[in-house]
Amino acid sequence: MYDVQKIRADFPILSREVNGKPLVYLDNGASAQKPKVVIDAITKGYAEEYANVHRGLHYLSNLATEKYESVRGTIAKFLNAASEDEIVLNSGTTEGINMVAYGWAMPRLQAGDEIILSVMEHHANIVPWHFLRERQGVVLKWVDVAADGSLDPQAVLDAITPKTKLIAITQCSNVLGTMVDVKAITTGAHAVGVPVLVDGSQGSVHAPVDVQDINCDFYAITGHKLYGPSGSGAIFVKKDRMAEMRPFIGGGDMIKEVSKDTVIYNDPPMKFEAGTPGIVQTIGLGVALDYLMEVGMDNIAAHENALRDYAAAKFKGLNWLNIQGHAAGKAAIFSMTLQGAAHAHDISTILDKRGVAVRAGHHCAGPLMDHLGVSATCRASFGMYNTTQDVDTLVDALELAHDLLA
Ligand code: PLP
């Protein structure tokens, strides 16, 4: 039995007030709040156990290294990767996708080669590919979403040509909440030898992930959306792809030997991790993932899906509210506009006065905004600690915004 009140008690910030009202935090799509176990791990990491990793031969360095390195295994377990050697630790999804763009795609792709993207990608899964377009003449091919915001895997596969070298696709839209059948895409793409990168930044938060079952080549996650610290994250890279990839950032830690004339790189995955990493952040991410696995990603998904259905039913009663995206099985992420000229920023400011935290803007999804024909939306994104009462408060605040702005 999912006890949401017990979970809420684990998140200290949820008991604070904002603008004199109890906080209703619905900006989880941007970044999630942290449970006390994560906050405590960060405090302990700095107060009692801090030193740089990998290079010291003293007690604290060994302790920090042991804790930091153990997170690789925790992430492998969370994603059901076959081996922790397929996990590259980094600062988040943006770094992970850039690593693939610079390290795997840049040396391999030539002018005229194609990368397939959906129109609902986040800029983190667009701009690194624009670099290849600008610098190497790579062609970006865009697949539209259907009117309900769903993405037909077959439409992605139909875009493949002999020139296609990569499909880079989100598992979950940060704007529409659409969940993508990435397994169907990898199955069809691999049949014709095309690798698939999955942006799991949102998808990993809302449902269990099994990278072996999805059979993707790359799967990027970001710690701060997974209830862990910002500046933490990882990317799963399939062994064969890892062998094909050249290092992206050079520096300490990613080498075995350096002389004036030569450099011998470390073995993967360390080969792709240069410089002093986010030590305590990564340790905090490990604690967050253990917390999520203890609650159970299936249980979190069921809770959030019930919230989604409750919210969708409530929104149906508001005939002045436009919700973008109605794909079956979507995550509890609702992008909305009010009928008329009300700007998303004005709506979110009014909601904030009621203690309701949402995000307004383009959500780093320019092509999707163009596709939808809007410049901005107001986004309420739910997490593991949200309640039906949060939905009710949101609806009351939206009614106030409609009264004031209509
Ligand atoms: N991809 C998606 C779908 C996202 O929602 C985000 C963040 O909002 C990112 C990528 C980028 O994540 P980060 O900024 O943590 O690197």
Tab-separated table of C-alpha atoms and ligand atoms in Angstrom:
chain	number	residue	atom	x	y	z
A	1	MET	CA	0.000	0.000	0.000
A	2	TYR	CA	1.490	3.324	-1.124
A	3	ASP	CA	1.469	5.673	1.869
A	4	VAL	CA	1.896	9.106	0.302
A	5	GLN	CA	1.760	10.876	3.675
A	6	LYS	CA	4.667	8.753	4.913
A	7	ILE	CA	6.597	9.639	1.762
A	8	ARG	CA	5.796	13.336	2.167
A	9	ALA	CA	7.219	13.200	5.682
A	10	ASP	CA	10.542	12.156	4.135
A	11	PHE	CA	10.783	15.470	2.230
A	12	PRO	CA	11.427	18.339	4.668
A	13	ILE	CA	10.701	21.127	2.181
A	14	LEU	CA	7.126	19.970	1.660
A	15	SER	CA	6.143	21.214	5.105
A	16	ARG	CA	7.131	24.823	4.402
A	17	GLU	CA	4.871	27.637	3.300
A	18	VAL	CA	5.246	29.847	0.239
A	19	ASN	CA	3.514	33.224	0.117
A	20	GLY	CA	1.717	32.313	3.334
A	21	LYS	CA	0.234	29.126	1.852
A	22	PRO	CA	1.306	25.499	2.187
A	23	LEU	CA	3.689	24.638	-0.642
A	24	VAL	CA	2.151	22.634	-3.472
A	25	TYR	CA	5.193	21.638	-5.497
A	26	LEU	CA	4.256	20.814	-9.080
A	27	ASP	CA	7.537	21.672	-10.804
A	28	ASN	CA	9.002	18.187	-10.589
A	29	GLY	CA	9.597	18.058	-14.334
A	30	ALA	CA	12.191	20.805	-13.866
A	31	SER	CA	13.718	19.404	-10.693
A	32	ALA	CA	12.430	17.239	-7.862
A	33	GLN	CA	12.736	17.856	-4.126
A	34	LYS	CA	15.111	15.777	-2.027
A	35	PRO	CA	14.279	13.278	0.716
A	36	LYS	CA	15.986	13.662	4.075
A	37	VAL	CA	18.178	10.601	3.434
A	38	VAL	CA	19.721	12.423	0.470
A	39	ILE	CA	20.154	15.686	2.384
A	40	ASP	CA	21.751	13.758	5.267
A	41	ALA	CA	24.086	11.926	2.876
A	42	ILE	CA	25.231	15.243	1.412
A	43	THR	CA	25.824	16.719	4.867
A	44	LYS	CA	27.685	13.611	6.028
A	45	GLY	CA	29.645	13.501	2.775
A	46	TYR	CA	31.055	16.955	3.426
A	47	ALA	CA	31.087	16.962	7.252
A	48	GLU	CA	32.672	13.569	7.840
A	49	GLU	CA	33.740	11.765	4.706
A	50	TYR	CA	35.064	14.263	2.191
A	51	ALA	CA	38.225	13.929	0.134
A	52	ASN	CA	38.978	13.696	-3.555
A	53	VAL	CA	38.412	10.297	-5.125
A	54	HIS	CA	40.650	7.822	-6.955
A	55	ARG	CA	43.982	9.431	-6.256
A	56	GLY	CA	44.655	9.492	-2.518
A	57	LEU	CA	46.134	6.689	-0.517
A	58	HIS	CA	44.696	7.981	2.709
A	59	TYR	CA	41.669	6.834	4.684
A	60	LEU	CA	39.215	9.552	3.630
A	61	SER	CA	40.091	9.340	-0.041
A	62	ASN	CA	39.628	5.575	0.012
A	63	LEU	CA	36.297	5.966	1.815
A	64	ALA	CA	35.035	8.612	-0.610
A	65	THR	CA	36.234	6.523	-3.569
A	66	GLU	CA	34.482	3.424	-2.274
A	67	LYS	CA	31.208	5.307	-1.748
A	68	TYR	CA	31.445	7.154	-5.064
A	69	GLU	CA	32.304	4.047	-7.073
A	70	SER	CA	29.532	2.006	-5.438
A	71	VAL	CA	27.013	4.331	-7.110
A	72	ARG	CA	27.947	2.877	-10.491
A	73	GLY	CA	26.519	-0.427	-9.310
A	74	THR	CA	23.430	1.247	-7.850
A	75	ILE	CA	22.719	2.955	-11.172
A	76	ALA	CA	23.295	-0.308	-13.061
A	77	LYS	CA	20.752	-1.952	-10.752
A	78	PHE	CA	18.262	0.907	-11.145
A	79	LEU	CA	18.481	0.685	-14.954
A	80	ASN	CA	18.960	-3.098	-14.988
A	81	ALA	CA	22.171	-2.762	-16.978
A	82	ALA	CA	24.085	-6.015	-17.469
A	83	SER	CA	27.250	-4.527	-15.996
A	84	GLU	CA	28.284	-1.452	-14.046
A	85	ASP	CA	31.031	-1.024	-16.658
A	86	GLU	CA	28.299	0.243	-18.981
A	87	ILE	CA	27.600	3.223	-16.694
A	88	VAL	CA	29.455	6.507	-17.264
A	89	LEU	CA	29.033	8.881	-14.335
A	90	ASN	CA	28.514	12.531	-15.193
A	91	SER	CA	26.682	15.730	-14.232
A	92	GLY	CA	23.393	14.872	-15.936
A	93	THR	CA	21.589	14.194	-19.179
A	94	THR	CA	22.966	17.242	-20.992
A	95	GLU	CA	26.534	16.087	-20.439
A	96	GLY	CA	25.648	12.502	-21.315
A	97	ILE	CA	24.126	13.400	-24.684
A	98	ASN	CA	26.982	15.786	-25.480
A	99	MET	CA	29.430	12.983	-24.732
A	100	VAL	CA	27.704	10.774	-27.304
A	101	ALA	CA	27.569	13.631	-29.824
A	102	TYR	CA	31.263	14.475	-29.453
A	103	GLY	CA	32.641	11.064	-28.622
A	104	TRP	CA	30.604	8.675	-30.727
A	105	ALA	CA	28.779	10.625	-33.457
A	106	MET	CA	31.280	13.321	-34.488
A	107	PRO	CA	34.068	10.962	-35.563
A	108	ARG	CA	31.642	8.630	-37.362
A	109	LEU	CA	29.118	10.838	-39.156
A	110	GLN	CA	29.761	12.643	-42.402
A	111	ALA	CA	27.979	15.279	-44.458
A	112	GLY	CA	24.619	13.951	-45.598
A	113	ASP	CA	24.328	11.345	-42.821
A	114	GLU	CA	21.049	11.563	-40.950
A	115	ILE	CA	19.974	11.677	-37.316
A	116	ILE	CA	16.286	11.138	-36.549
A	117	LEU	CA	14.688	13.188	-33.763
A	118	SER	CA	11.093	13.708	-32.667
A	119	VAL	CA	9.672	17.227	-32.509
A	120	MET	CA	9.135	16.848	-28.775
A	121	GLU	CA	12.811	16.574	-27.835
A	122	HIS	CA	14.266	18.755	-25.104
A	123	HIS	CA	17.012	21.138	-26.275
A	124	ALA	CA	19.513	18.841	-24.517
A	125	ASN	CA	18.668	16.254	-27.170
A	126	ILE	CA	18.603	18.765	-30.027
A	127	VAL	CA	21.424	21.272	-29.700
A	128	PRO	CA	24.287	18.710	-29.567
A	129	TRP	CA	22.940	17.349	-32.904
A	130	HIS	CA	22.714	20.872	-34.314
A	131	PHE	CA	26.464	21.078	-33.642
A	132	LEU	CA	26.902	18.159	-36.048
A	133	ARG	CA	24.566	19.794	-38.567
A	134	GLU	CA	26.430	23.109	-38.409
A	135	ARG	CA	29.938	21.702	-38.312
A	136	GLN	CA	29.727	18.536	-40.386
A	137	GLY	CA	26.681	18.857	-42.611
A	138	VAL	CA	24.740	16.127	-40.809
A	139	VAL	CA	21.009	16.212	-41.613
A	140	LEU	CA	18.452	16.307	-38.806
A	141	LYS	CA	15.188	14.554	-39.677
A	142	TRP	CA	12.179	15.418	-37.561
A	143	VAL	CA	9.267	13.131	-36.775
A	144	ASP	CA	6.000	14.814	-35.807
A	145	VAL	CA	3.756	13.792	-32.952
A	146	ALA	CA	0.093	13.002	-33.625
A	147	ALA	CA	-2.689	15.414	-32.672
A	148	ASP	CA	-3.070	13.761	-29.242
A	149	GLY	CA	0.677	14.157	-28.595
A	150	SER	CA	1.465	10.471	-29.099
A	151	LEU	CA	4.473	9.344	-31.121
A	152	ASP	CA	3.970	6.353	-33.391
A	153	PRO	CA	7.158	4.225	-33.280
A	154	GLN	CA	6.454	3.220	-36.869
A	155	ALA	CA	6.616	6.895	-37.934
A	156	VAL	CA	10.134	7.011	-36.479
A	157	LEU	CA	11.113	3.792	-38.243
A	158	ASP	CA	9.591	5.027	-41.518
A	159	ALA	CA	11.996	7.985	-41.401
A	160	ILE	CA	15.013	5.646	-41.591
A	161	THR	CA	16.985	5.712	-44.845
A	162	PRO	CA	20.335	4.151	-45.766
A	163	LYS	CA	21.870	7.449	-44.554
A	164	THR	CA	20.454	7.153	-41.016
A	165	LYS	CA	23.213	6.791	-38.435
A	166	LEU	CA	21.342	7.413	-35.187
A	167	ILE	CA	17.889	7.806	-33.678
A	168	ALA	CA	17.875	10.114	-30.632
A	169	ILE	CA	14.543	10.058	-28.880
A	170	THR	CA	13.040	10.900	-25.527
A	171	GLN	CA	11.259	8.237	-23.527
A	172	CYS	CA	8.929	10.835	-22.028
A	173	SER	CA	8.114	14.349	-23.192
A	174	ASN	CA	8.852	16.954	-20.532
A	175	VAL	CA	6.022	19.074	-21.982
A	176	LEU	CA	3.257	16.660	-22.987
A	177	GLY	CA	4.014	13.741	-20.684
A	178	THR	CA	3.824	11.442	-23.732
A	179	MET	CA	5.546	8.109	-23.091
A	180	VAL	CA	7.290	6.685	-26.142
A	181	ASP	CA	7.498	2.985	-26.928
A	182	VAL	CA	11.273	3.101	-27.201
A	183	LYS	CA	11.544	-0.687	-27.278
A	184	ALA	CA	9.546	-0.813	-30.517
A	185	ILE	CA	11.912	1.807	-31.928
A	186	THR	CA	15.105	-0.042	-30.930
A	187	THR	CA	13.742	-3.329	-32.271
A	188	GLY	CA	12.938	-1.843	-35.680
A	189	ALA	CA	16.078	0.311	-35.806
A	190	HIS	CA	18.473	-2.488	-34.867
A	191	ALA	CA	16.960	-4.690	-37.561
A	192	VAL	CA	18.504	-2.255	-40.051
A	193	GLY	CA	21.634	-1.528	-38.020
A	194	VAL	CA	20.699	1.900	-36.626
A	195	PRO	CA	21.684	2.650	-32.999
A	196	VAL	CA	19.242	4.377	-30.644
A	197	LEU	CA	19.931	6.938	-27.947
A	198	VAL	CA	17.156	7.317	-25.380
A	199	ASP	CA	16.834	10.519	-23.362
A	200	GLY	CA	15.657	9.032	-20.079
A	201	SER	CA	15.755	12.296	-18.169
A	202	GLN	CA	11.984	12.220	-17.589
A	203	GLY	CA	11.179	8.599	-18.400
A	204	SER	CA	13.365	7.162	-15.639
A	205	VAL	CA	11.504	9.182	-13.018
A	206	HIS	CA	7.999	7.946	-13.701
A	207	ALA	CA	8.315	4.204	-14.361
A	208	PRO	CA	10.772	1.314	-13.948
A	209	VAL	CA	13.509	1.212	-16.590
A	210	ASP	CA	15.142	-1.899	-18.003
A	211	VAL	CA	17.831	-0.975	-20.500
A	212	GLN	CA	18.382	-4.634	-21.398
A	213	ASP	CA	14.731	-5.010	-22.287
A	214	ILE	CA	14.609	-1.688	-24.167
A	215	ASN	CA	17.871	-2.786	-25.775
A	216	CYS	CA	18.909	0.814	-26.437
A	217	ASP	CA	22.510	1.785	-27.173
A	218	PHE	CA	22.567	4.847	-24.918
A	219	TYR	CA	20.247	5.821	-22.046
A	220	ALA	CA	20.815	9.153	-20.273
A	221	ILE	CA	19.558	10.048	-16.798
A	222	THR	CA	19.841	13.120	-14.626
A	223	GLY	CA	20.102	12.975	-10.835
A	224	HIS	CA	18.200	16.081	-9.820
A	225	LYS	CA	14.947	14.869	-11.383
A	226	LEU	CA	15.381	11.517	-9.641
A	227	TYR	CA	15.147	13.177	-6.209
A	228	GLY	CA	18.947	13.343	-6.044
A	229	PRO	CA	21.400	16.279	-6.085
A	230	SER	CA	21.842	18.557	-9.064
A	231	GLY	CA	25.159	18.043	-10.844
A	232	SER	CA	24.799	14.258	-10.725
A	233	GLY	CA	23.801	11.840	-13.447
A	234	ALA	CA	24.893	9.042	-15.701
A	235	ILE	CA	24.590	7.546	-19.121
A	236	PHE	CA	24.269	3.870	-19.903
A	237	VAL	CA	26.363	2.974	-22.934
A	238	LYS	CA	26.163	-0.515	-24.395
A	239	LYS	CA	29.527	-2.269	-24.348
A	240	ASP	CA	29.994	-2.325	-28.136
A	241	ARG	CA	29.157	1.371	-28.429
A	242	MET	CA	31.490	2.153	-25.535
A	243	ALA	CA	34.309	0.492	-27.504
A	244	GLU	CA	33.483	2.669	-30.522
A	245	MET	CA	33.474	5.922	-28.563
A	246	ARG	CA	36.420	8.260	-28.262
A	247	PRO	CA	36.940	10.355	-25.131
A	248	PHE	CA	35.040	13.632	-24.997
A	249	ILE	CA	36.717	15.565	-22.183
A	250	GLY	CA	40.409	15.091	-21.499
A	251	GLY	CA	42.136	15.481	-18.150
A	252	GLY	CA	42.973	13.676	-14.950
A	253	ASP	CA	41.437	10.326	-14.019
A	254	MET	CA	40.608	9.247	-17.570
A	255	ILE	CA	44.207	8.241	-18.305
A	256	LYS	CA	46.611	5.484	-17.323
A	257	GLU	CA	49.764	7.243	-18.463
A	258	VAL	CA	50.677	10.567	-20.009
A	259	SER	CA	54.043	11.585	-21.399
A	260	LYS	CA	55.145	14.469	-23.600
A	261	ASP	CA	54.426	12.407	-26.703
A	262	THR	CA	51.797	9.856	-25.743
A	263	VAL	CA	48.674	9.275	-23.741
A	264	ILE	CA	47.257	5.938	-22.696
A	265	TYR	CA	43.617	6.139	-21.710
A	266	ASN	CA	41.988	4.439	-18.778
A	267	ASP	CA	39.678	1.505	-19.450
A	268	PRO	CA	36.019	2.345	-20.070
A	269	PRO	CA	33.933	3.670	-18.393
A	270	MET	CA	36.641	5.705	-16.592
A	271	LYS	CA	38.018	6.688	-19.991
A	272	PHE	CA	35.001	8.965	-20.316
A	273	GLU	CA	35.204	10.591	-16.878
A	274	ALA	CA	37.806	13.366	-16.739
A	275	GLY	CA	38.644	15.624	-13.822
A	276	THR	CA	37.326	15.762	-10.288
A	277	PRO	CA	33.719	14.601	-10.472
A	278	GLY	CA	30.688	15.651	-8.451
A	279	ILE	CA	31.730	13.384	-5.600
A	280	VAL	CA	29.130	14.114	-2.963
A	281	GLN	CA	26.441	14.748	-5.590
A	282	THR	CA	26.995	11.305	-7.047
A	283	ILE	CA	26.982	9.690	-3.612
A	284	GLY	CA	23.681	11.525	-2.989
A	285	LEU	CA	22.297	10.186	-6.260
A	286	GLY	CA	23.084	6.653	-5.117
A	287	VAL	CA	21.125	7.260	-1.929
A	288	ALA	CA	18.204	8.712	-3.912
A	289	LEU	CA	18.074	5.684	-6.211
A	290	ASP	CA	18.187	3.305	-3.241
A	291	TYR	CA	15.284	5.286	-1.776
A	292	LEU	CA	13.313	5.014	-5.041
A	293	MET	CA	14.009	1.290	-5.346
A	294	GLU	CA	12.885	0.750	-1.771
A	295	VAL	CA	9.583	2.521	-2.416
A	296	GLY	CA	9.417	0.692	-5.752
A	297	MET	CA	9.261	2.325	-9.166
A	298	ASP	CA	6.145	0.257	-9.975
A	299	ASN	CA	4.437	1.689	-6.905
A	300	ILE	CA	5.501	5.221	-7.804
A	301	ALA	CA	4.190	4.738	-11.347
A	302	ALA	CA	0.839	3.453	-10.065
A	303	HIS	CA	0.534	6.387	-7.647
A	304	GLU	CA	1.387	8.962	-10.297
A	305	ASN	CA	-0.932	7.362	-12.851
A	306	ALA	CA	-3.812	7.562	-10.372
A	307	LEU	CA	-2.970	11.247	-9.806
A	308	ARG	CA	-2.859	11.789	-13.582
A	309	ASP	CA	-6.329	10.288	-13.997
A	310	TYR	CA	-7.706	12.303	-11.077
A	311	ALA	CA	-6.236	15.530	-12.470
A	312	ALA	CA	-7.395	14.799	-16.038
A	313	ALA	CA	-10.967	14.248	-14.794
A	314	LYS	CA	-10.881	17.549	-12.865
A	315	PHE	CA	-9.438	19.470	-15.823
A	316	LYS	CA	-12.234	18.153	-18.037
A	317	GLY	CA	-14.675	20.263	-16.011
A	318	LEU	CA	-12.776	23.468	-16.867
A	319	ASN	CA	-13.942	24.302	-20.384
A	320	TRP	CA	-11.602	27.336	-20.569
A	321	LEU	CA	-8.494	25.257	-19.983
A	322	ASN	CA	-6.484	23.795	-22.877
A	323	ILE	CA	-4.321	20.821	-22.014
A	324	GLN	CA	-1.623	19.940	-24.533
A	325	GLY	CA	-1.184	16.218	-25.024
A	326	HIS	CA	-3.648	13.417	-24.305
A	327	ALA	CA	-1.677	10.361	-25.312
A	328	ALA	CA	-2.763	7.143	-23.624
A	329	GLY	CA	-0.428	6.137	-20.793
A	330	LYS	CA	1.145	9.576	-20.525
A	331	ALA	CA	3.032	10.645	-17.410
A	332	ALA	CA	1.427	13.053	-14.927
A	333	ILE	CA	2.738	16.129	-16.729
A	334	PHE	CA	0.193	18.714	-17.886
A	335	SER	CA	1.046	21.682	-20.072
A	336	MET	CA	-1.784	24.151	-20.185
A	337	THR	CA	-2.955	27.443	-21.540
A	338	LEU	CA	-6.107	29.394	-20.746
A	339	GLN	CA	-8.479	30.261	-23.549
A	340	GLY	CA	-7.958	33.885	-24.519
A	341	ALA	CA	-4.797	35.936	-24.290
A	342	ALA	CA	-3.633	35.071	-20.765
A	343	HIS	CA	0.124	34.571	-20.742
A	344	ALA	CA	1.578	31.487	-19.123
A	345	HIS	CA	3.814	33.656	-16.929
A	346	ASP	CA	0.806	35.539	-15.536
A	347	ILE	CA	-0.977	32.281	-14.781
A	348	SER	CA	2.023	30.865	-12.944
A	349	THR	CA	2.450	34.091	-10.956
A	350	ILE	CA	-1.135	33.841	-9.735
A	351	LEU	CA	-0.669	30.158	-8.918
A	352	ASP	CA	2.486	31.036	-6.977
A	353	LYS	CA	0.479	33.426	-4.795
A	354	ARG	CA	-1.544	30.342	-3.800
A	355	GLY	CA	1.644	28.429	-2.979
A	356	VAL	CA	1.433	26.379	-6.178
A	357	ALA	CA	4.813	26.028	-7.919
A	358	VAL	CA	4.559	25.348	-11.661
A	359	ARG	CA	6.773	26.226	-14.616
A	360	ALA	CA	5.920	28.645	-17.405
A	361	GLY	CA	7.729	29.092	-20.689
A	362	HIS	CA	8.930	27.059	-23.650
A	363	HIS	CA	10.307	24.268	-21.457
A	364	CYS	CA	13.458	24.003	-23.609
A	365	ALA	CA	11.355	22.465	-26.368
A	366	GLY	CA	11.377	25.027	-29.200
A	367	PRO	CA	10.398	22.665	-32.049
A	368	LEU	CA	7.459	21.337	-30.025
A	369	MET	CA	6.243	24.855	-29.204
A	370	ASP	CA	6.339	25.617	-32.948
A	371	HIS	CA	4.465	22.398	-33.676
A	372	LEU	CA	1.802	23.262	-31.096
A	373	GLY	CA	1.617	26.871	-32.300
A	374	VAL	CA	2.165	28.339	-28.826
A	375	SER	CA	5.012	30.423	-27.438
A	376	ALA	CA	4.680	29.237	-23.860
A	377	THR	CA	2.626	26.978	-21.629
A	378	CYS	CA	2.124	26.628	-17.923
A	379	ARG	CA	3.282	23.167	-16.814
A	380	ALA	CA	2.195	21.219	-13.739
A	381	SER	CA	4.347	18.132	-13.322
A	382	PHE	CA	3.622	15.661	-10.547
A	383	GLY	CA	5.992	13.539	-8.495
A	384	MET	CA	5.983	10.685	-6.014
A	385	TYR	CA	4.893	12.896	-3.085
A	386	ASN	CA	1.988	14.740	-4.702
A	387	THR	CA	-1.590	14.138	-3.617
A	388	THR	CA	-5.124	14.532	-4.907
A	389	GLN	CA	-5.324	17.504	-2.533
A	390	ASP	CA	-2.502	19.108	-4.525
A	391	VAL	CA	-4.626	18.647	-7.645
A	392	ASP	CA	-7.596	20.303	-5.906
A	393	THR	CA	-5.455	23.257	-4.821
A	394	LEU	CA	-4.119	23.602	-8.372
A	395	VAL	CA	-7.640	23.589	-9.798
A	396	ASP	CA	-8.788	26.256	-7.292
A	397	ALA	CA	-5.782	28.412	-8.198
A	398	LEU	CA	-6.437	27.947	-11.928
A	399	GLU	CA	-10.035	29.068	-11.387
A	400	LEU	CA	-8.735	32.194	-9.682
A	401	ALA	CA	-6.329	32.833	-12.596
A	402	HIS	CA	-9.185	32.399	-15.049
A	403	ASP	CA	-11.363	34.860	-13.075
A	404	LEU	CA	-8.561	37.436	-12.955
A	405	LEU	CA	-7.204	37.049	-16.481
A	406	ALA	CA	-10.173	36.081	-18.676
B	1	PLP	N1	15.802	15.870	-21.460
B	1	PLP	C1	14.602	16.101	-20.939
B	1	PLP	C2	13.402	15.396	-21.506
B	1	PLP	C3	14.464	16.995	-19.880
B	1	PLP	O1	13.260	17.249	-19.368
B	1	PLP	C4	15.620	17.651	-19.372
B	1	PLP	C5	15.509	18.638	-18.279
B	1	PLP	O2	14.533	19.332	-18.151
B	1	PLP	C6	16.854	17.353	-19.948
B	1	PLP	C7	16.909	16.462	-20.989
B	1	PLP	C8	18.123	17.996	-19.467
B	1	PLP	O3	18.443	17.566	-18.190
B	1	PLP	P1	19.654	18.285	-17.403
B	1	PLP	O4	19.386	19.758	-17.493
B	1	PLP	O5	19.524	17.763	-16.039
B	1	PLP	O6	20.895	17.886	-18.070
